PDB file of C-alpha atoms in Angstrom:
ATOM      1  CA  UNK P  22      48.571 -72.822  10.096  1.00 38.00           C
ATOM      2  CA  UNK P  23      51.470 -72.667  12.517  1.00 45.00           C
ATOM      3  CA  UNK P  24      53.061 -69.249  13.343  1.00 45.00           C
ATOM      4  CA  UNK P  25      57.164 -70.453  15.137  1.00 42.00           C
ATOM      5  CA  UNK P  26      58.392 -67.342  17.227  1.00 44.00           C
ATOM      6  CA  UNK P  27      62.290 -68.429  18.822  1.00 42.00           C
ATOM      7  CA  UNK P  28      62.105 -65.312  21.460  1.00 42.00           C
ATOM      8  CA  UNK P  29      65.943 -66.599  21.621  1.00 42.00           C
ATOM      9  CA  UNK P  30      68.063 -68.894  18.941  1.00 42.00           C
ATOM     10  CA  UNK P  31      70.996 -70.519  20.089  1.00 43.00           C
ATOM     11  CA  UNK P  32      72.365 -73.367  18.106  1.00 57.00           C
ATOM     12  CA  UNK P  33      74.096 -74.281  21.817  1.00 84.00           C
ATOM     13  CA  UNK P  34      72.566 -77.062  23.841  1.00 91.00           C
ATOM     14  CA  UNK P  35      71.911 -76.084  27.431  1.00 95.00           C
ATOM     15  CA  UNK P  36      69.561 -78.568  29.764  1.00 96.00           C
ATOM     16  CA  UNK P  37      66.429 -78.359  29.956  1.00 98.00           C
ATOM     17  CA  UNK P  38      65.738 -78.535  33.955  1.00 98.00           C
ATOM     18  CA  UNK P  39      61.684 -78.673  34.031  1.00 98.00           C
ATOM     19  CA  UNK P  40      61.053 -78.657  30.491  1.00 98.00           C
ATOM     20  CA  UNK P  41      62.117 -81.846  30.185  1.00 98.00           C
ATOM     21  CA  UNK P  42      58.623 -83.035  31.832  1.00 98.00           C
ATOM     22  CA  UNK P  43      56.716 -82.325  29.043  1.00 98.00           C
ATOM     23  CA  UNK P  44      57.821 -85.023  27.327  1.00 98.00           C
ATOM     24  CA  UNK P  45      58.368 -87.935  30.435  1.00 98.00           C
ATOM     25  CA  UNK P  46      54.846 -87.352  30.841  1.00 98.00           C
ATOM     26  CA  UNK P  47      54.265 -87.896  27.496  1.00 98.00           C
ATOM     27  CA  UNK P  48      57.128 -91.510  27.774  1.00 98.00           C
ATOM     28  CA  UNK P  49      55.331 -92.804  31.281  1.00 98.00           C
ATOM     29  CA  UNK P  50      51.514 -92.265  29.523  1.00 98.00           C
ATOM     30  CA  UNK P  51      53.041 -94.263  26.899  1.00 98.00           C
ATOM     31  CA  UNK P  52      54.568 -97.068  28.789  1.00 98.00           C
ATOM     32  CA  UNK P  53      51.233 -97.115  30.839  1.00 98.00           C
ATOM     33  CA  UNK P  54      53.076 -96.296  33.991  1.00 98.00           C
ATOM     34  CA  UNK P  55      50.565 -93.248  34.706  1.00 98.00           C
ATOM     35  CA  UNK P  56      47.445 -93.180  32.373  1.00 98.00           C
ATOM     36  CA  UNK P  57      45.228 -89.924  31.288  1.00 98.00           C
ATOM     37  CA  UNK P  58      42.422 -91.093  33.654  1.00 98.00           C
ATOM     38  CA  UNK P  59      44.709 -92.529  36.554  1.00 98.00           C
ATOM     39  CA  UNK P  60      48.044 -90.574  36.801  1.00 98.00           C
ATOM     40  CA  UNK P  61      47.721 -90.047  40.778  1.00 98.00           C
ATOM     41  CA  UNK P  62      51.294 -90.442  42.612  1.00 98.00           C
ATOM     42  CA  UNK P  63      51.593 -90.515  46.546  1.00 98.00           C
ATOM     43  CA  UNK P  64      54.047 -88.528  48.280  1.00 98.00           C
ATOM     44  CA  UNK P  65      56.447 -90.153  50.190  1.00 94.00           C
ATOM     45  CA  UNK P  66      55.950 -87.769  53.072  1.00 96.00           C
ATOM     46  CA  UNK P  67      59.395 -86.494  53.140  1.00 96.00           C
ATOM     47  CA  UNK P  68      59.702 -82.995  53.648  1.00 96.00           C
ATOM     48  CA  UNK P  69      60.012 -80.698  50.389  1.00 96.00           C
ATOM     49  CA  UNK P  70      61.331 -77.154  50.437  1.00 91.00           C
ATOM     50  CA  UNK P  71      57.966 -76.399  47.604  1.00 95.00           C
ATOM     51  CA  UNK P  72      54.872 -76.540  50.130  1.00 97.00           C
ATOM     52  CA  UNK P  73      52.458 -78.094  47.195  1.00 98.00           C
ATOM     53  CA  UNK P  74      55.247 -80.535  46.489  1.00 98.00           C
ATOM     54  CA  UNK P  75      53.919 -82.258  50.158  1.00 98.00           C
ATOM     55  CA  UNK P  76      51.130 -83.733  49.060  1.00 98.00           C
ATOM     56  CA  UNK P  77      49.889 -86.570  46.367  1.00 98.00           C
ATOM     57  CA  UNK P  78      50.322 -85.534  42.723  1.00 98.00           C
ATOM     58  CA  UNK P  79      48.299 -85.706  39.742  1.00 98.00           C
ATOM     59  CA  UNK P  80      50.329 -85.254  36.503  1.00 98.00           C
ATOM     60  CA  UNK P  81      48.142 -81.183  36.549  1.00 98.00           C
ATOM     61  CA  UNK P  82      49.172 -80.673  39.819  1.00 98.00           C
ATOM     62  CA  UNK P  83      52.763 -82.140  39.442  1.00 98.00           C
ATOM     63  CA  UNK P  84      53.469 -80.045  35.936  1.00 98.00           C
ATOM     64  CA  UNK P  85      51.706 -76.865  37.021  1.00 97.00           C
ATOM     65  CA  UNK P  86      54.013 -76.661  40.343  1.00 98.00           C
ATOM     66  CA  UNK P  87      56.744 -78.744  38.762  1.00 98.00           C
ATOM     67  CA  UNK P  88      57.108 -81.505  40.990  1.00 98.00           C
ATOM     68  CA  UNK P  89      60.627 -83.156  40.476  1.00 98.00           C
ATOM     69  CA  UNK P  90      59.776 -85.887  42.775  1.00 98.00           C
ATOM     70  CA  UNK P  91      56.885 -86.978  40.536  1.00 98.00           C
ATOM     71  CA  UNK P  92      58.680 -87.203  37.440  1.00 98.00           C
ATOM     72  CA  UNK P  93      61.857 -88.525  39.199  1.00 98.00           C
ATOM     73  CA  UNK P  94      59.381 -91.447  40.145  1.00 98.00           C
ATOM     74  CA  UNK P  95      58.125 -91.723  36.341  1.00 98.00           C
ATOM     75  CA  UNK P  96      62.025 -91.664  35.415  1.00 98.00           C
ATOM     76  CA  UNK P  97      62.866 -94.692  37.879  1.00 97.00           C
ATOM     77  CA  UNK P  98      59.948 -96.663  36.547  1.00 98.00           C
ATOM     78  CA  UNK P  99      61.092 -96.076  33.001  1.00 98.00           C
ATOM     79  CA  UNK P 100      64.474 -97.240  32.935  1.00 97.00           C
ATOM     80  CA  UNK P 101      67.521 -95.568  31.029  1.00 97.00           C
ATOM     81  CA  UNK P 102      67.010 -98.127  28.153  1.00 97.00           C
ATOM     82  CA  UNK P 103      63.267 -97.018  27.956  1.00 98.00           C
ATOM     83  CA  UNK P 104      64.520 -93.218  28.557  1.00 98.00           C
ATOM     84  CA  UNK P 105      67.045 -93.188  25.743  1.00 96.00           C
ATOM     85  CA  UNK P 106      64.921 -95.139  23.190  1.00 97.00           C
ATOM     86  CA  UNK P 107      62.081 -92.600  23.188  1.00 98.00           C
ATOM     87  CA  UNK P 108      64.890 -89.605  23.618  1.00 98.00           C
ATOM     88  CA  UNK P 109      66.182 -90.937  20.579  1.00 97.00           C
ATOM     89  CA  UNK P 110      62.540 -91.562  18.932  1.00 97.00           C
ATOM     90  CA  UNK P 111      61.883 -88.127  19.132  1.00 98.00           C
ATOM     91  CA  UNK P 112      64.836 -86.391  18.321  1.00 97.00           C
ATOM     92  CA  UNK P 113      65.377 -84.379  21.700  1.00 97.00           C
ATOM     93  CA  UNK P 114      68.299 -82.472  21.746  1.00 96.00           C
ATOM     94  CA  UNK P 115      71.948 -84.352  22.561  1.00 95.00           C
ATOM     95  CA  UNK P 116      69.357 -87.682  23.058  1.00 95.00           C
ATOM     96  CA  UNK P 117      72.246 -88.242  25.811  1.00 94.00           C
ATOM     97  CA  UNK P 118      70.690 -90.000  29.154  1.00 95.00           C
ATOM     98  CA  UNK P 119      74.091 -90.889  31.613  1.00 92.00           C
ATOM     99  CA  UNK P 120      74.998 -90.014  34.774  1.00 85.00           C
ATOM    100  CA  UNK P 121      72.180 -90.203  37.984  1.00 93.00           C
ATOM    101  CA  UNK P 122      68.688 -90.867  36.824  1.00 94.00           C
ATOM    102  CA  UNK P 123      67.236 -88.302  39.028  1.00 94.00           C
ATOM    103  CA  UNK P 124      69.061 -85.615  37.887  1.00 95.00           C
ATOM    104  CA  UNK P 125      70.284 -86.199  34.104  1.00 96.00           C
ATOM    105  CA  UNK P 126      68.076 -83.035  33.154  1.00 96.00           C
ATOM    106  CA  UNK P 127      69.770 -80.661  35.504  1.00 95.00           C
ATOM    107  CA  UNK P 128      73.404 -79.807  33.970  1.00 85.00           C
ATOM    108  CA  UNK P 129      74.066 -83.014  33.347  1.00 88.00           C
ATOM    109  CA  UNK P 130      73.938 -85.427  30.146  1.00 92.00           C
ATOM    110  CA  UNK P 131      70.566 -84.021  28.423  1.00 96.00           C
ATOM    111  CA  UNK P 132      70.827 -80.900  26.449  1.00 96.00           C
ATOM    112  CA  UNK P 133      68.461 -79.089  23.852  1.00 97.00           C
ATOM    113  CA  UNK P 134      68.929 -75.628  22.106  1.00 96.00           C
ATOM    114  CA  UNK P 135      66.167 -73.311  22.347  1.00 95.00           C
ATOM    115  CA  UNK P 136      65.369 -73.891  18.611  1.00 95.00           C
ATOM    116  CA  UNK P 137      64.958 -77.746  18.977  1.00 97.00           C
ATOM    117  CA  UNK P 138      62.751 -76.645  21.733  1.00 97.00           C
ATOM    118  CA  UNK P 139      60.324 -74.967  19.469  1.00 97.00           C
ATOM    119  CA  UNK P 140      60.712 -77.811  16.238  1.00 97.00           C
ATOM    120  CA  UNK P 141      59.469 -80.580  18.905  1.00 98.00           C
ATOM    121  CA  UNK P 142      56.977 -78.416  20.135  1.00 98.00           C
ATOM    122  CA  UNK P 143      55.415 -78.382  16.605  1.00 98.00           C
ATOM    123  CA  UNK P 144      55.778 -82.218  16.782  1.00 98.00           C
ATOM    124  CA  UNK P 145      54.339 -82.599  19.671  1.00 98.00           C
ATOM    125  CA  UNK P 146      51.366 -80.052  18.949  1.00 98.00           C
ATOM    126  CA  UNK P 147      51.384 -82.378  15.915  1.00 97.00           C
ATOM    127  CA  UNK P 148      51.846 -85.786  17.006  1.00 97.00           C
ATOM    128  CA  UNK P 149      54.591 -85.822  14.728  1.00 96.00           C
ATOM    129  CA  UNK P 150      55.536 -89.063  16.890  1.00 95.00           C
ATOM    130  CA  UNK P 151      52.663 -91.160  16.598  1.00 95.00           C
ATOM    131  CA  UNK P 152      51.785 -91.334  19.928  1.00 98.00           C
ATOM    132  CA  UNK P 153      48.219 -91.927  21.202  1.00 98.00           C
ATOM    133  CA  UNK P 154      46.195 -89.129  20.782  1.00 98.00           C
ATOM    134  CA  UNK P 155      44.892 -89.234  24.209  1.00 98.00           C
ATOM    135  CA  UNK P 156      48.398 -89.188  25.759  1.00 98.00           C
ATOM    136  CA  UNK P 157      49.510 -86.402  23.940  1.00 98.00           C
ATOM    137  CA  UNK P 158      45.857 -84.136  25.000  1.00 98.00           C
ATOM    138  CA  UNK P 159      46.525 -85.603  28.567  1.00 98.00           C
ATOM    139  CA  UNK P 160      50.051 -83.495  28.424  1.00 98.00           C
ATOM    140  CA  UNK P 161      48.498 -80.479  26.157  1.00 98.00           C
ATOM    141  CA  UNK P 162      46.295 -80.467  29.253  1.00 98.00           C
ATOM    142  CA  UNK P 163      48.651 -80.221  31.982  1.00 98.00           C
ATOM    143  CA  UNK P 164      50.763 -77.831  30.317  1.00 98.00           C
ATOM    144  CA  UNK P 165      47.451 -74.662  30.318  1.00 98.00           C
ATOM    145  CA  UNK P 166      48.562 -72.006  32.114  1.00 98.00           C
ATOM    146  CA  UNK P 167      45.407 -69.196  31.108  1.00 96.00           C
ATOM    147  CA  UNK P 168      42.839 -68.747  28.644  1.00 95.00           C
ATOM    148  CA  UNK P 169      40.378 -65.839  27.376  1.00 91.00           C
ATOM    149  CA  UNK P 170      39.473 -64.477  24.589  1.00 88.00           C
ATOM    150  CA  UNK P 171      42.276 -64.010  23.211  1.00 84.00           C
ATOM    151  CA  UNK P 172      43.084 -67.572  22.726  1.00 94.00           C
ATOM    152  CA  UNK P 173      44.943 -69.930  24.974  1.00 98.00           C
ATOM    153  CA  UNK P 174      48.279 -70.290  26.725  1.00 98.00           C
ATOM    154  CA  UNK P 175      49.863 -73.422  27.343  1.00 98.00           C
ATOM    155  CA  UNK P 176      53.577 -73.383  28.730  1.00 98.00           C
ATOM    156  CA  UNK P 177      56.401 -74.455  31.212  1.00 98.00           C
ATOM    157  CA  UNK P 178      59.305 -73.342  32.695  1.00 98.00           C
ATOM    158  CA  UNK P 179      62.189 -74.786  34.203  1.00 98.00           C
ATOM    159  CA  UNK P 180      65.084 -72.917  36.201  1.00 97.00           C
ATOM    160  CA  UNK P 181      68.714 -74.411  36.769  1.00 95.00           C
ATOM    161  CA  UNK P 182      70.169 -73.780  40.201  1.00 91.00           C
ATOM    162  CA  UNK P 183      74.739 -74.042  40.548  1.00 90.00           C
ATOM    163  CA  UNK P 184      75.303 -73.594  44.091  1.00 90.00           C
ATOM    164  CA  UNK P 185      72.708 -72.047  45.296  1.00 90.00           C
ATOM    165  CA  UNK P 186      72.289 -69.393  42.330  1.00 94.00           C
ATOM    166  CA  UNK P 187      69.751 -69.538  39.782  1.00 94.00           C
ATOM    167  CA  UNK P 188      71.977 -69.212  36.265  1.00 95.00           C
ATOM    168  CA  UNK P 189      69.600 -70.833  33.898  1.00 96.00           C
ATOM    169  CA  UNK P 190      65.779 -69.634  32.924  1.00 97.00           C
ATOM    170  CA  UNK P 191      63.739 -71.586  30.478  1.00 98.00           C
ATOM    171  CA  UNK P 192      59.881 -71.041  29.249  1.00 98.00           C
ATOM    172  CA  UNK P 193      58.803 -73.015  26.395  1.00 98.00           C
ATOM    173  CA  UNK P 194      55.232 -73.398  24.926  1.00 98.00           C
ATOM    174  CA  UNK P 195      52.579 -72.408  22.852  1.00 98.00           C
ATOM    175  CA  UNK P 196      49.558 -70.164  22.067  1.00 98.00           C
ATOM    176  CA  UNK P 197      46.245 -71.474  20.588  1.00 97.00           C
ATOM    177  CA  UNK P 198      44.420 -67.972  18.912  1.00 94.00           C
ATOM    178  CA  UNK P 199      41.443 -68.440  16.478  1.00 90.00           C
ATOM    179  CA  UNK P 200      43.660 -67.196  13.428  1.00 90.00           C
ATOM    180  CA  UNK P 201      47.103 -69.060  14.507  1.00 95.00           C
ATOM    181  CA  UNK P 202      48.844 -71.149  16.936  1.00 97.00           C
ATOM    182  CA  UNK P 203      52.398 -69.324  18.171  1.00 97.00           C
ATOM    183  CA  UNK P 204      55.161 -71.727  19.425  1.00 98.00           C
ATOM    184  CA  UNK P 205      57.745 -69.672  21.201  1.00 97.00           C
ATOM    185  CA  UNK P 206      61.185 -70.920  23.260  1.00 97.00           C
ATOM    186  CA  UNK P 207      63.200 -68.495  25.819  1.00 96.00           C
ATOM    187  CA  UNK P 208      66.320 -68.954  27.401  1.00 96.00           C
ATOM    188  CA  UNK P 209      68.011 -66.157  29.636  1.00 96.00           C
ATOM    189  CA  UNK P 210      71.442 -67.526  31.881  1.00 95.00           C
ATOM    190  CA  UNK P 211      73.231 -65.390  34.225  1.00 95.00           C
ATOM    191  CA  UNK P 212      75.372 -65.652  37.190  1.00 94.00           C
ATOM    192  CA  UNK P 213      71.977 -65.043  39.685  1.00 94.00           C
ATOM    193  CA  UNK P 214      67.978 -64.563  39.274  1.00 93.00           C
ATOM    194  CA  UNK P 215      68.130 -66.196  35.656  1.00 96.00           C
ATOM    195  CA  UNK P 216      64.605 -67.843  36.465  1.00 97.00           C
ATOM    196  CA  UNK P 217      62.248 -69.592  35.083  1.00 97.00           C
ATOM    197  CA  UNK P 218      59.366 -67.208  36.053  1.00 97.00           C
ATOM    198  CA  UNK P 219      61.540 -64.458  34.572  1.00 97.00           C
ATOM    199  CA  UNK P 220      62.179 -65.802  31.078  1.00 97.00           C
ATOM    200  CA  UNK P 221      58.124 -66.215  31.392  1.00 97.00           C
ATOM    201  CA  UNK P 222      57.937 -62.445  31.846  1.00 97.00           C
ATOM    202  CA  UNK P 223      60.156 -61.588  29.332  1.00 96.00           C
ATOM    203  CA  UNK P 224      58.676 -63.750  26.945  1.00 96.00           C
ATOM    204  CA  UNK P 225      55.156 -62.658  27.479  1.00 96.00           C
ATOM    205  CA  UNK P 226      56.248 -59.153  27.199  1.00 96.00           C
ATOM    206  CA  UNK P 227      57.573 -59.813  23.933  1.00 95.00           C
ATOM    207  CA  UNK P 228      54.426 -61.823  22.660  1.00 94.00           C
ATOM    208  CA  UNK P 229      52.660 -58.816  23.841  1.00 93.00           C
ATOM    209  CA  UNK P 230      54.637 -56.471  22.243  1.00 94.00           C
ATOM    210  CA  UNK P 231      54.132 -58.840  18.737  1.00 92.00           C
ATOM    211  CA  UNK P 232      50.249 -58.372  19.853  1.00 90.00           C
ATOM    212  CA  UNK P 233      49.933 -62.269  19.655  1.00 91.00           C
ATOM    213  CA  UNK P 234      49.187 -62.567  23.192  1.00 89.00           C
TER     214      UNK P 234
END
């Protein structure tokens, strides 16, 4: 039994900065390009403004501190034509992939509404796309963010920066409980500190609140 909770619904696309990753993980594990055993990336060694972005990545280390390098890497080895096919597959938002490869996520081409968010959560929680099992556990994996008692809570964010100002907050995921599993979207935008880390606070208030987490 599936329990959907949109914190926000919006039938207006808006992209999805880091959120996005969730699912070129999922494309490169499919393509082979990174597998769930061997998905180890070296850094370049240039010099990132993110401290634990200075260092080889594992697809854990690179979705918990939301490397862009590492999936910018996965994106180059995938192709557009690759990109837009499984875009398309899966039904993500505009399925649009122009403009610069490393950047097509951030207030570019790609958009999603938080709803969409939530209905391809459920497909990916359900393999709704026929991937290989293992892929899709290698990216439930990454994606934990705490677990107790309670249940378990598996998420990620993504923030959009316009010169120099963080307008754009995003925290998508789910939450695994003995009774239920939750799948919950947020989206906050404003003119400054619309974060990512914010729309996880507000959301987790509200599941809180809803006593589901």
């Amino acid at each position: 039994m599936h329990g959907i909770l949109p914190i926000k619904e919006s039938s207006i696309w808006i992209s999805p900065y880091s959120t996005y990753k969730i699912y070129d993980a999922l494309f490169a594990l499919e393509e082979n390009i990174i597998t769930p055993e061997h998905s180890l990336l070296a850094w370049n060694h240039e010099n990132y403004s993110f401290e634990a972005w200075n260092q080889d990545q594992t697809l854990s280390s690179a979705m918990r501190s939301s490397v862009n390098w590492y999936f910018q890497n996965l994106d180059h080895q995938l192709g557009r034509k690759t990109l837009q096919s499984y875009f398309q597959k899966i039904g993500y938002g505009d399925e649009t992939v122009n403009g610069d490869l490393s950047s097509y996520w951030m207030e570019s081409s790609l958009k999603i509404s938080p709803l969409e968010q939530v209905e391809l959560l459920i497909s990916f929680y359900q393999n709704g796309f026929d991937f290989a099992p293992e892929n899709i556990q290698a990216v439930k994996d990454s994606l934990q963010l705490s677990s107790s008692a309670a249940g378990t809570l598996y998420g990620k964010t993504g923030t959009g920066r316009i010169d120099g100002q963080d307008t754009s907050g995003w925290f998508i995921g789910f939450i695994e409980t003995t009774e239920n599993t939750y799948f919950f979207a947020s989206n906050i935008q404003a003119e400054r500190n619309a974060t990512g880390s914010m729309a996880a606070e507000i959301s987790l208030s509200i599941l809180s609140d809803k006593n589901i987490w």
